[in-house]
Tab-separated table of C-alpha atoms in Angstrom:
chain	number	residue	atom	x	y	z
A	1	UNK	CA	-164.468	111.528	-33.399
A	2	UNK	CA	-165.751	109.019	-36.013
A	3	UNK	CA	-164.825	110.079	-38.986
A	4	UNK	CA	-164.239	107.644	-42.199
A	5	UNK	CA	-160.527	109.358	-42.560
A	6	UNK	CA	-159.379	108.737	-38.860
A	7	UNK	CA	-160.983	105.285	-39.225
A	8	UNK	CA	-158.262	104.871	-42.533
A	9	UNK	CA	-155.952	106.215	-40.163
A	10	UNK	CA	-156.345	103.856	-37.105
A	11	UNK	CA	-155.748	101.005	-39.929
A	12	UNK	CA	-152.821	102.643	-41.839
A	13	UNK	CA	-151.525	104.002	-38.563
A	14	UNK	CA	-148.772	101.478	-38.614
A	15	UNK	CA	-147.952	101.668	-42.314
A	16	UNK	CA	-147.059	105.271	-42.151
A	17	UNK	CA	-143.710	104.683	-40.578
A	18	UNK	CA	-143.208	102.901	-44.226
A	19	UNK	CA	-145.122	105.016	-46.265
A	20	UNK	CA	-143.022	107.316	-49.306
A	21	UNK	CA	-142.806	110.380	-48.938
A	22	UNK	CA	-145.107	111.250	-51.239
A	23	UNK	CA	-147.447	108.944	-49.460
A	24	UNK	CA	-147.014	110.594	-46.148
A	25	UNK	CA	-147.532	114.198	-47.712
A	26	UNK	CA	-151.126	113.117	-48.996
A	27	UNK	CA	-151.892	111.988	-45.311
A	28	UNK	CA	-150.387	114.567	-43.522
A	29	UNK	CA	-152.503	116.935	-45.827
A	30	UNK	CA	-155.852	115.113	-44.921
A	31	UNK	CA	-154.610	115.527	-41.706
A	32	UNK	CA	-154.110	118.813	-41.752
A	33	UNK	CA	-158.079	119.528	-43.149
A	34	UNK	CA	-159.414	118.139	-40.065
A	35	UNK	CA	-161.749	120.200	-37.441
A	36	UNK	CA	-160.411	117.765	-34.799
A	37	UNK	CA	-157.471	116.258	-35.188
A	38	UNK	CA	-156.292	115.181	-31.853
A	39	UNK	CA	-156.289	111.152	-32.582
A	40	UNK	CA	-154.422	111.733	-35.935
A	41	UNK	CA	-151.557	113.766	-33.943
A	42	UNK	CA	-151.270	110.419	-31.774
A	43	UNK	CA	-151.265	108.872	-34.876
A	44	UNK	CA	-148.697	110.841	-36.624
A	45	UNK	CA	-146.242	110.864	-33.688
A	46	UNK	CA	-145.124	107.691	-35.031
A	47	UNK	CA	-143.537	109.203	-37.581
A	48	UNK	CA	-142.224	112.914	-36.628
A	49	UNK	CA	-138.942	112.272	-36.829
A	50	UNK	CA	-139.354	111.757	-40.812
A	51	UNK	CA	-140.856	115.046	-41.026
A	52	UNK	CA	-138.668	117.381	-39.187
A	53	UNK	CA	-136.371	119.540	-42.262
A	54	UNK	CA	-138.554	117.480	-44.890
A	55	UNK	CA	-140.466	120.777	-45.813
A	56	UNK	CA	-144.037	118.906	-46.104
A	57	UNK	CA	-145.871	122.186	-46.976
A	58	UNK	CA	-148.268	122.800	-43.648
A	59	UNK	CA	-150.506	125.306	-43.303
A	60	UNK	CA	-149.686	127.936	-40.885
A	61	UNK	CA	-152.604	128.407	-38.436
A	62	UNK	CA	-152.493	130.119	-35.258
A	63	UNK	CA	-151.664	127.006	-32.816
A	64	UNK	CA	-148.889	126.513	-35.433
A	65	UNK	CA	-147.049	129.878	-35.171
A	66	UNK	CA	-147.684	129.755	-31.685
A	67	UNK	CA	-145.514	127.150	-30.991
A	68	UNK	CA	-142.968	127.940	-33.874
A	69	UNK	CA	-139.898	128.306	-31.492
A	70	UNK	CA	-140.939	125.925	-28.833
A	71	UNK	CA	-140.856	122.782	-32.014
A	72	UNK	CA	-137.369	121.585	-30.834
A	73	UNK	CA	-138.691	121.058	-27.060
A	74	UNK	CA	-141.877	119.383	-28.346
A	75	UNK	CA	-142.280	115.571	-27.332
A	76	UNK	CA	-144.629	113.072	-27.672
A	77	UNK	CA	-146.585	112.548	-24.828
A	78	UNK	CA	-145.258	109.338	-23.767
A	79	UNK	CA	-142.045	110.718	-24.160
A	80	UNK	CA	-142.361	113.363	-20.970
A	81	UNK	CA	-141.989	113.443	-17.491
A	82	UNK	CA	-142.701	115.759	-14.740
A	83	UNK	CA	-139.450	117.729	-14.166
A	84	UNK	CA	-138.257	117.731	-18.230
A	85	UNK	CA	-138.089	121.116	-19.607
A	86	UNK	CA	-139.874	120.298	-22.767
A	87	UNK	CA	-143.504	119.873	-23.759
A	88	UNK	CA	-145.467	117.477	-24.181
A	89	UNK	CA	-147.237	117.593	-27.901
A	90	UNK	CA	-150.809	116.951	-25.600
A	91	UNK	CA	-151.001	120.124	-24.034
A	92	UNK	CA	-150.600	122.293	-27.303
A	93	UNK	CA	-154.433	122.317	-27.421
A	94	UNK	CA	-155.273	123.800	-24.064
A	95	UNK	CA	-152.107	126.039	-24.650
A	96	UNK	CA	-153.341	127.654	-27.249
A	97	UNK	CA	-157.136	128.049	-26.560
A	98	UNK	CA	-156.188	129.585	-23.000
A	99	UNK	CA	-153.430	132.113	-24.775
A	100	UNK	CA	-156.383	132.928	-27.857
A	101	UNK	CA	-158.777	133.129	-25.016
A	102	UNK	CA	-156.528	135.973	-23.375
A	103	UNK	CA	-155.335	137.839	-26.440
A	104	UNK	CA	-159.197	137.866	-27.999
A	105	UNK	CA	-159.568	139.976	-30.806
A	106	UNK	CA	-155.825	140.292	-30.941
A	107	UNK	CA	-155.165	136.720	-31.185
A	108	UNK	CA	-158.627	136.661	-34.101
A	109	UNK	CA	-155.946	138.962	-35.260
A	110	UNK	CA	-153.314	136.931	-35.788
A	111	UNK	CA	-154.915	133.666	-36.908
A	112	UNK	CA	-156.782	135.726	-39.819
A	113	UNK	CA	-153.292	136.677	-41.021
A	114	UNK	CA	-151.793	133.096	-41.041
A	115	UNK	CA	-154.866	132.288	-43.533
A	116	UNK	CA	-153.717	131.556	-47.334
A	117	UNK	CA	-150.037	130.963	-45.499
A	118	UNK	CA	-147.316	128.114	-45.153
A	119	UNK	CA	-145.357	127.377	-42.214
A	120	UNK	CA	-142.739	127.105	-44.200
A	121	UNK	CA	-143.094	130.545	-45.511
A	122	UNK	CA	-140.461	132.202	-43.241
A	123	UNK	CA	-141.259	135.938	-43.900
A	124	UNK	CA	-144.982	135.627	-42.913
A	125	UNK	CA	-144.513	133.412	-39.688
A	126	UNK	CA	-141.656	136.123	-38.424
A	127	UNK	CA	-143.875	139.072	-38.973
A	128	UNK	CA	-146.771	137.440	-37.428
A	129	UNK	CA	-144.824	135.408	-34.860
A	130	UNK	CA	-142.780	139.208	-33.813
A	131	UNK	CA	-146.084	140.309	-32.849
A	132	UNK	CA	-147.174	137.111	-31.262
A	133	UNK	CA	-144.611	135.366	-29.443
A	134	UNK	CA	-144.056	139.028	-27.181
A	135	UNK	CA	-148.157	138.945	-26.249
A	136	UNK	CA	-147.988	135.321	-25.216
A	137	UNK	CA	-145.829	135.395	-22.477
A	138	UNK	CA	-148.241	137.095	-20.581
A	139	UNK	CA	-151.250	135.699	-21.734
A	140	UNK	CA	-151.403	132.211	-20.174
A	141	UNK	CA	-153.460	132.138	-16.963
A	142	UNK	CA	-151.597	131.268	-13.262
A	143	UNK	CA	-153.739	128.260	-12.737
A	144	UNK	CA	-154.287	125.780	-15.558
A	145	UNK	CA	-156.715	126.456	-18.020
A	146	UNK	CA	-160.479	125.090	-19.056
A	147	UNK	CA	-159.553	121.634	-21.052
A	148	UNK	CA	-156.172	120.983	-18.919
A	149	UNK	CA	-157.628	117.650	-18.033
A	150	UNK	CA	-158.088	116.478	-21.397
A	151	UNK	CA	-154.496	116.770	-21.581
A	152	UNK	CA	-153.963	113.650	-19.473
A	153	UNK	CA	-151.205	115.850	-17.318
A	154	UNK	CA	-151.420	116.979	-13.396
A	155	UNK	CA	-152.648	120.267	-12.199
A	156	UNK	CA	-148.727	120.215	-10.962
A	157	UNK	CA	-147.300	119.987	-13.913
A	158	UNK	CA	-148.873	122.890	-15.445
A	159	UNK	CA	-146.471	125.629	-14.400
A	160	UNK	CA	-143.373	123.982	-15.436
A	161	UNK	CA	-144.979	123.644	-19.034
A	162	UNK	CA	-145.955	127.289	-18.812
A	163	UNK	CA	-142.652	128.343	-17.627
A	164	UNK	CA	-140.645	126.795	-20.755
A	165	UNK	CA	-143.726	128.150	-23.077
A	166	UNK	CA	-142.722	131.303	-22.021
A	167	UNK	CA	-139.190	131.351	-22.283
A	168	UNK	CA	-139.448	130.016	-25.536
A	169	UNK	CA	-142.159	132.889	-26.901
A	170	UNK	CA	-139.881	135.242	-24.631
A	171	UNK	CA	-136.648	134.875	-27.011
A	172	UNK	CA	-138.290	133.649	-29.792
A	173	UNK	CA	-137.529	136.791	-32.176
A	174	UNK	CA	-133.802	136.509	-31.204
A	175	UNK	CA	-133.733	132.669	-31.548
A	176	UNK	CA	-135.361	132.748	-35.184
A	177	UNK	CA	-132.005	133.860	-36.699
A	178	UNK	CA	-130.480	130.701	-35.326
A	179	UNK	CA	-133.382	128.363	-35.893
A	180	UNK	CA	-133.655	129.742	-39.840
A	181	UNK	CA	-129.386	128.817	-40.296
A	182	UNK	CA	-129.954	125.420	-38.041
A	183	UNK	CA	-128.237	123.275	-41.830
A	184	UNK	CA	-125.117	126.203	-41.550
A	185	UNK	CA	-124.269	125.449	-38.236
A	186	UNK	CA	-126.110	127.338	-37.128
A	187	UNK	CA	-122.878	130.131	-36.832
A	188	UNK	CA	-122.554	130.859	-33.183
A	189	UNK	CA	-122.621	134.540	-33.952
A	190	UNK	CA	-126.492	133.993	-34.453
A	191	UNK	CA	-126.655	132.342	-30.965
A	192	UNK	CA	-124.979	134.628	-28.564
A	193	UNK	CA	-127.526	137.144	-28.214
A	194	UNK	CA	-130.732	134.726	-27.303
A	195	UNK	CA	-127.647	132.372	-25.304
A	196	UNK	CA	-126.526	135.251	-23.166
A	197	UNK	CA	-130.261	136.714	-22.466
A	198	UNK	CA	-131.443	133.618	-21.188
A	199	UNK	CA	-128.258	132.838	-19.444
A	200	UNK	CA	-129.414	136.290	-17.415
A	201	UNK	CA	-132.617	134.771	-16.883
A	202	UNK	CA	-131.695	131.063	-15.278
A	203	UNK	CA	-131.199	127.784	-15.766
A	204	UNK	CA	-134.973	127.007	-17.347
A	205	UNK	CA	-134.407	129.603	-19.796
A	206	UNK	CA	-131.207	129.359	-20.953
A	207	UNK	CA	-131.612	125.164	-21.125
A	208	UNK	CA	-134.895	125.680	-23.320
A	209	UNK	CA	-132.560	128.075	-25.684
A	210	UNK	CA	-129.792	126.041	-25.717
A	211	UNK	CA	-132.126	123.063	-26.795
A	212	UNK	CA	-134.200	125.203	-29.188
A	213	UNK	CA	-130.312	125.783	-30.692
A	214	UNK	CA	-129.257	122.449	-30.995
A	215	UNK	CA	-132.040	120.393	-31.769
A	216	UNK	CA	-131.654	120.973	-35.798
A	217	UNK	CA	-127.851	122.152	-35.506
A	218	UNK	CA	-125.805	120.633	-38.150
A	219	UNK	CA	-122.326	121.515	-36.477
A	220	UNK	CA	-123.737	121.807	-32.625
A	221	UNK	CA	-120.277	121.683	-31.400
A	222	UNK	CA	-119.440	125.236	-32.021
A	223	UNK	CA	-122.569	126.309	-30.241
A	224	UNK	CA	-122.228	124.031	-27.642
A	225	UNK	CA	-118.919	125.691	-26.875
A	226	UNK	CA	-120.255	129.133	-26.980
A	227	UNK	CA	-122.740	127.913	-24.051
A	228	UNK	CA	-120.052	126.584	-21.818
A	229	UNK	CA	-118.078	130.415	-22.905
A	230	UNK	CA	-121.510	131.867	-21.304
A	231	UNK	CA	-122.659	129.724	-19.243
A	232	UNK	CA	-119.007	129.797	-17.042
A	233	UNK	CA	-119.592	133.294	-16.382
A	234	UNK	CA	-122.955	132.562	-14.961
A	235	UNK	CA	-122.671	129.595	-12.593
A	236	UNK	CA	-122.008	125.885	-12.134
A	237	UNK	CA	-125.145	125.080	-12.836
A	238	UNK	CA	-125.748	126.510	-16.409
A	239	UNK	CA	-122.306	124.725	-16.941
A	240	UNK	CA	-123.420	121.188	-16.204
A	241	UNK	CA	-126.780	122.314	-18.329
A	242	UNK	CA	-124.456	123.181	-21.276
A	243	UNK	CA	-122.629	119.639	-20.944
A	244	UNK	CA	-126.212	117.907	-20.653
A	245	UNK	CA	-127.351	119.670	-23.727
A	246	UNK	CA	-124.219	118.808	-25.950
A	247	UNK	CA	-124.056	115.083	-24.943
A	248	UNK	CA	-128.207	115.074	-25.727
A	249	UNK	CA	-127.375	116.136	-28.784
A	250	UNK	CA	-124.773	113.660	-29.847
A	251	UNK	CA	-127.270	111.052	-28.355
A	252	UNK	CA	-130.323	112.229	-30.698
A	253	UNK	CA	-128.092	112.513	-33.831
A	254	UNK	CA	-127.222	108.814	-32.805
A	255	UNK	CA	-130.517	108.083	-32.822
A	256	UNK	CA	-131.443	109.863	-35.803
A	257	UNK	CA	-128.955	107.945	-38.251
A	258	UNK	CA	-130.179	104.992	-36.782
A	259	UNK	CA	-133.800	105.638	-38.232
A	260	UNK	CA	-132.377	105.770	-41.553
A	261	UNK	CA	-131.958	101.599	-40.873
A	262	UNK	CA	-135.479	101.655	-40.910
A	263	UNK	CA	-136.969	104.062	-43.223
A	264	UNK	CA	-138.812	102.849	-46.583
A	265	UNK	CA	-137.654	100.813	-49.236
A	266	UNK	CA	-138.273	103.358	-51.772
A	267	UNK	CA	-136.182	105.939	-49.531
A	268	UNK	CA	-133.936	103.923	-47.863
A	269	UNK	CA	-130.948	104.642	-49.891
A	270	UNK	CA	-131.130	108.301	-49.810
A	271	UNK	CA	-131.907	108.475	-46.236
A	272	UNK	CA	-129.009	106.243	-45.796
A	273	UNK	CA	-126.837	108.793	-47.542
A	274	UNK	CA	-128.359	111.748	-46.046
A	275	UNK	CA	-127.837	110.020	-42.762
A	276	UNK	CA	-124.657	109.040	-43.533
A	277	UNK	CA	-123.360	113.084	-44.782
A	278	UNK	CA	-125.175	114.634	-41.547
A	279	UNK	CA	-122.990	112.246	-39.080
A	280	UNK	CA	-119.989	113.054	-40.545
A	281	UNK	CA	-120.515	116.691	-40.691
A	282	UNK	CA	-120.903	116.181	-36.791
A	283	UNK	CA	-118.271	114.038	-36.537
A	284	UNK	CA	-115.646	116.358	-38.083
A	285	UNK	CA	-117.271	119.776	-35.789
A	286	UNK	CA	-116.777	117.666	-32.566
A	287	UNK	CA	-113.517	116.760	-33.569
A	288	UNK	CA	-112.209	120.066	-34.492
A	289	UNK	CA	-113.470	121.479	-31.414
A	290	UNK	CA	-112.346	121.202	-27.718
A	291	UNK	CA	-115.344	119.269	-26.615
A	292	UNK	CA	-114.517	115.682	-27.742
A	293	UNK	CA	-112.279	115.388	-24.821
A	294	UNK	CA	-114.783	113.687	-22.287
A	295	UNK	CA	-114.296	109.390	-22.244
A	296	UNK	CA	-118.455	109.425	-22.500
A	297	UNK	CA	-118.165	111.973	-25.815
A	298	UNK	CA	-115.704	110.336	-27.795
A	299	UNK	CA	-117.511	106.592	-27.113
A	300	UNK	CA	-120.983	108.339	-28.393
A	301	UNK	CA	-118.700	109.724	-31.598
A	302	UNK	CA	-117.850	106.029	-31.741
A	303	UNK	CA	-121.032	105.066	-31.823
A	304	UNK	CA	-122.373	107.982	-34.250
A	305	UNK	CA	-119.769	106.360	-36.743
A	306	UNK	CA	-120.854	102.771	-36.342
A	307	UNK	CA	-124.143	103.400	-37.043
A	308	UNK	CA	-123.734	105.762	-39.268
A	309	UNK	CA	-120.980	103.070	-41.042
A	310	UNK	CA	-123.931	100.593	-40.870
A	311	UNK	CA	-126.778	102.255	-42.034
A	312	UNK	CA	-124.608	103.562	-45.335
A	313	UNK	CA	-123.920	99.714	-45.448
A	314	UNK	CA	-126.949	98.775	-45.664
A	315	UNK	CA	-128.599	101.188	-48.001
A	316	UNK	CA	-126.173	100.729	-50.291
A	317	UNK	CA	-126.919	96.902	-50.112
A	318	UNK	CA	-130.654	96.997	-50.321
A	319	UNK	CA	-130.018	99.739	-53.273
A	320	UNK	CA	-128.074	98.039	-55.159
A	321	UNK	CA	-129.587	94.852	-54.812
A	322	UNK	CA	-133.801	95.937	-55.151
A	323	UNK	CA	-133.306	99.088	-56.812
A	324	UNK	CA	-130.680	97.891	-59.380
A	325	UNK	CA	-129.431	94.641	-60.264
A	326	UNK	CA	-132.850	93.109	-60.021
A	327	UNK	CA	-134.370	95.335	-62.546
A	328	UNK	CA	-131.017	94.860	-64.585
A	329	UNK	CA	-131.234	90.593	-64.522
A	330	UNK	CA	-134.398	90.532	-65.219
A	331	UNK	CA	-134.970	92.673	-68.502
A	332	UNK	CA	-133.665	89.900	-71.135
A	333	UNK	CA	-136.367	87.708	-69.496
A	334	UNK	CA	-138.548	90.079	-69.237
A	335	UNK	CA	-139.420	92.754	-71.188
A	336	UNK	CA	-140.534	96.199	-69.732
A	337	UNK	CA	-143.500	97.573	-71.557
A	338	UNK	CA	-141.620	101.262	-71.074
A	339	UNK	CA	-137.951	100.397	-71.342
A	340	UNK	CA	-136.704	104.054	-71.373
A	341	UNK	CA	-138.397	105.062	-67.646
A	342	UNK	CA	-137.494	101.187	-66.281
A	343	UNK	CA	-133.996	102.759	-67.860
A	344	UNK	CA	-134.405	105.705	-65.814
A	345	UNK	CA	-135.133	104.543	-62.676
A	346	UNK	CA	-132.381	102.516	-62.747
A	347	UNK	CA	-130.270	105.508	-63.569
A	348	UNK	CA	-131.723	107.192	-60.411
A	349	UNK	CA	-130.727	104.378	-58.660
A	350	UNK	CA	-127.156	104.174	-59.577
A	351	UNK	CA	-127.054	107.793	-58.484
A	352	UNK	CA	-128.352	107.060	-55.532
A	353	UNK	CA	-125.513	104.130	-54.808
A	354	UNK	CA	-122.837	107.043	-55.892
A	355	UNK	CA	-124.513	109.073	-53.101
A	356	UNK	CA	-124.453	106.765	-50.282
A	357	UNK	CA	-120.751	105.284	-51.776
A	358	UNK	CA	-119.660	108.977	-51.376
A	359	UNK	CA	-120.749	109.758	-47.967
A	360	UNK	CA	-120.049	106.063	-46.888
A	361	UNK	CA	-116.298	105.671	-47.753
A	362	UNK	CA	-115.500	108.420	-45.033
A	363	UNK	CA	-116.964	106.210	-42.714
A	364	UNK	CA	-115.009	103.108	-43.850
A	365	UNK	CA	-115.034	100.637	-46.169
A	366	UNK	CA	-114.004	102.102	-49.451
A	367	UNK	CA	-112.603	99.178	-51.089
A	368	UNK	CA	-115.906	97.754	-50.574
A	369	UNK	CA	-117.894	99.959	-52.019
A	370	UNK	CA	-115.628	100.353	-54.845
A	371	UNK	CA	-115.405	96.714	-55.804
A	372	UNK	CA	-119.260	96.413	-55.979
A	373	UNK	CA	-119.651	99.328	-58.395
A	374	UNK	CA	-117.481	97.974	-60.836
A	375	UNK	CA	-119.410	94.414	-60.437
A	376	UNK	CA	-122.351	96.692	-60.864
A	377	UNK	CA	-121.374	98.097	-63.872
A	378	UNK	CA	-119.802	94.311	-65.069
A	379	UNK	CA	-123.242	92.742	-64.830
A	380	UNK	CA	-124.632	96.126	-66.593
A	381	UNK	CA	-122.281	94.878	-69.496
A	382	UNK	CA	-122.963	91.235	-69.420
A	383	UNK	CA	-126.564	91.712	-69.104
A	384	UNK	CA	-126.639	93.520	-72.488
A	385	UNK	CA	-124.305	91.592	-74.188
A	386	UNK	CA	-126.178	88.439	-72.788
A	387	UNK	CA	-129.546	89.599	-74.359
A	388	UNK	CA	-128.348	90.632	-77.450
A	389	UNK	CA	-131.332	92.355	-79.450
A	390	UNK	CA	-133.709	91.218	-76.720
A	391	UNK	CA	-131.999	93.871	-74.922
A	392	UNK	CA	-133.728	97.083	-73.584
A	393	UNK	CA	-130.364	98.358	-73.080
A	394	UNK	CA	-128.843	100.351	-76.083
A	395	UNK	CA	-125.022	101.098	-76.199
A	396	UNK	CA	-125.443	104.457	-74.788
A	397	UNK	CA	-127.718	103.039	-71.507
A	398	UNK	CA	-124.870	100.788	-70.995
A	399	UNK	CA	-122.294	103.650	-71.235
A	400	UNK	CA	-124.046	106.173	-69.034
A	401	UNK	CA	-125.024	103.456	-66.832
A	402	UNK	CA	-121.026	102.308	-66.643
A	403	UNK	CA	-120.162	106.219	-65.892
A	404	UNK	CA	-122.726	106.878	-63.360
A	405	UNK	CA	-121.204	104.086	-61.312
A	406	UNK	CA	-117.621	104.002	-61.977
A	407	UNK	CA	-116.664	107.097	-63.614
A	408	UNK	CA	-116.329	108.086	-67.210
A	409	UNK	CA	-112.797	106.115	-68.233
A	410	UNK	CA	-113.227	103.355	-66.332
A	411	UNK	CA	-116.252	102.877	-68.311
A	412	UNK	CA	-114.736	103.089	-71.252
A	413	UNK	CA	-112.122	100.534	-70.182
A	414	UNK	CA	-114.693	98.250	-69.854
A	415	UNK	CA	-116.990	98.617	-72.412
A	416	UNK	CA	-113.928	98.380	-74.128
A	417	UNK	CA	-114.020	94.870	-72.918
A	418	UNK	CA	-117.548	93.851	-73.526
A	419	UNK	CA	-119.180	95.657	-76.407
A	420	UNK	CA	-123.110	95.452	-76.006
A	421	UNK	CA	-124.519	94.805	-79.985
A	422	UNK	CA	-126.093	98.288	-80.292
């Protein structure tokens, strides 16, 4: 595979983990265009945790829906050892040519009607995935399949993989529920019917469910107590796999905030906020709920608020210092040839600051970010008064400016203070 795009891609492949996201939905859509695309999945694994509830528009082929409810137990290769439940993102090829293999015309089917489609177009992948998912279960073969090798795994670890493939196309049509209302809790009552059948079925089962659950949950703790409900009807074992799967999701939501610290300039602040809302919504559901008890639990809720506390910290920071006052200090010395969108980026990022300042103060720290608004909003002032005519900023920037940060009176207070000349 020599093509001039992967070629780009080998070169940009470490700039993508800094790349907008407008940048990164241009690549992924190359990406996407390619007949063989196996070194640009390597490529993009670098940055899959930036895509997952981003909605980059993806076309929905058949490999795609395939896979649909198995996404949360996906890993990188690298990430995956013999004995995990999940799958590793290298065997999706082989997966899917053995399962289109056995379904034939079926399967020619199905991929003709995910032509013209979205992934993210819900309606179309649950119609074709209901007819799907059901088929595949029984359609990979015993012993692994023509191309296994290229996969880089073991013949011995190909029935574990097949085994959680197939629990996770067996309950997919119950999961989907669930997986669709994964930012509204998702409300347990959505996970009790795919949580009990798999319960039924074992501890690989009902382990890949409860994963498939959590992986996206917003407020995992109610669902997390639902499994230990279910799982203490059904043996020790599915207990201790409920516990596993609640503290591996604290961990990952850990580690999630924490990649805010390092997304790109140009998004930094509103994945810092973003961050910053998600780990207190978790904070709050573990802390109304009966599962914060453990030593281990409350340290990693700890921890989920440090990081969460420093990542709003520094957003803010780097927002307020690149995305506002330097464009501010800098306009009476130098004039922007197009003052009203230099205006209005600055007004984005002041909006931006209010974001992160609102999800940040529950973490700590209000005074803080209090006091450097209203600096903000002083050198706003100053600056304009400062430049006089030279000024890009008009009385009105300076007032909406002033409100945006600090709030409509105490802007008034203090451009009550320091009148700019216009």
């Amino acid at each position: 595979m020599s093509t001039p795009g992967l070629a780009h891609f080998r070169q940009l492949g470490g700039a993508l983990s800094q790349a907008s996201p407008q940048q990164l939905a241009r690549v992924i859509s190359v990406i996407d265009a390619l007949p063989d695309r196996a070194e640009a999945d390597t490529i993009l694994s670098r940055v899959r945790p930036r895509l997952r509830g981003k909605g980059f528009p993806r076309p929905l082929r058949f490999a795609r829906l395939l896979f649909t409810p198995l996404d949360g137990v996906i890993v990188a290769p690298m990430d995956w050892r013999p004995g995990m439940i999940t799958v590793p993102r290298s065997a999706l090829t082989s997966l899917a040519e053995a399962v289109h293999r056995s379904l034939g015309k079926f399967a020619e089917r199905i991929a003709a009607g995910c032509d013209g489609h979205q992934r993210e177009d819900s309606a179309t992948v649950l119609e074709l995935g209901r007819q799907l998912w059901p088929a595949a279960t029984a359609a990979l073969p015993a012993t692994p399949p023509d191309g296994w090798r290229r996969t880089g795994l073991a013949d011995s670890d190909y029935a574990p993989i097949r085994a959680s493939c197939e629990a996770g196309w067996r309950h997919g049509i119950a999961l989907w529920p669930a997986l669709r209302g994964a930012a509204e809790g998702p409300p347990p009552e959505l996970c009790r019917e795919p949580l009990m059948a798999a319960a039924a079925e074992g501890l690989q089962a009902f382990e890949i469910v409860l994963r498939l659950v959590l992986i996206d949950a917003a407020c995992p703790a109610g669902v997390a107590a639902l499994a230990m409900e279910i799982a203490s009807g059904c043996g020790h074992h599915l207990v201790l796999a409920a516990q596993r799967a609640t503290d591996q999701a604290l961990a990952a939501s850990i580690a999630r905030v924490s990649a805010a610290r390092s997304a790109p300039e140009d998004d930094k602040g509103n994945a810092a906020a973003a961050a910053a809302r998600a780990a207190w919504a978790l904070i709050e559901d573990f802390e109304r709920s009966a599962l914060v008890g453990t030593p281990q639990r409350r340290e990693k809720l700890l921890a989920l608020r440090q990081v969460a506390d420093e990542a709003c910290r520094a957003g803010f920071s780097e927002t307020l210092a690149d995305g506002f006052l330097t464009p501010v200090t800098s306009w009476v010395r130098n004039m922007p040839a197009d003052p009203s969108l230099e205006i209005a980026k600055v007004e984005e990022a002041a909006r931006c600051l209010r974001r992160i300042e609102a999800a940040g103060r529950r973490l700590g720290g209000a005074e803080t970010y209090d006091r450097a608004l209203r600096s903000a909003a002083q050198t706003v002032m100053e600056e304009a008064r400062s430049g006089g005519e030279a000024s890009p900023l008009r009385r009105a920037d300076v007032m909406r400016l002033a409100e945006i940060l600090i709030g409509p009176d105490a802007a008034e207070r203090l451009l009550g203070g320091l009148r700019p000349p216009r």
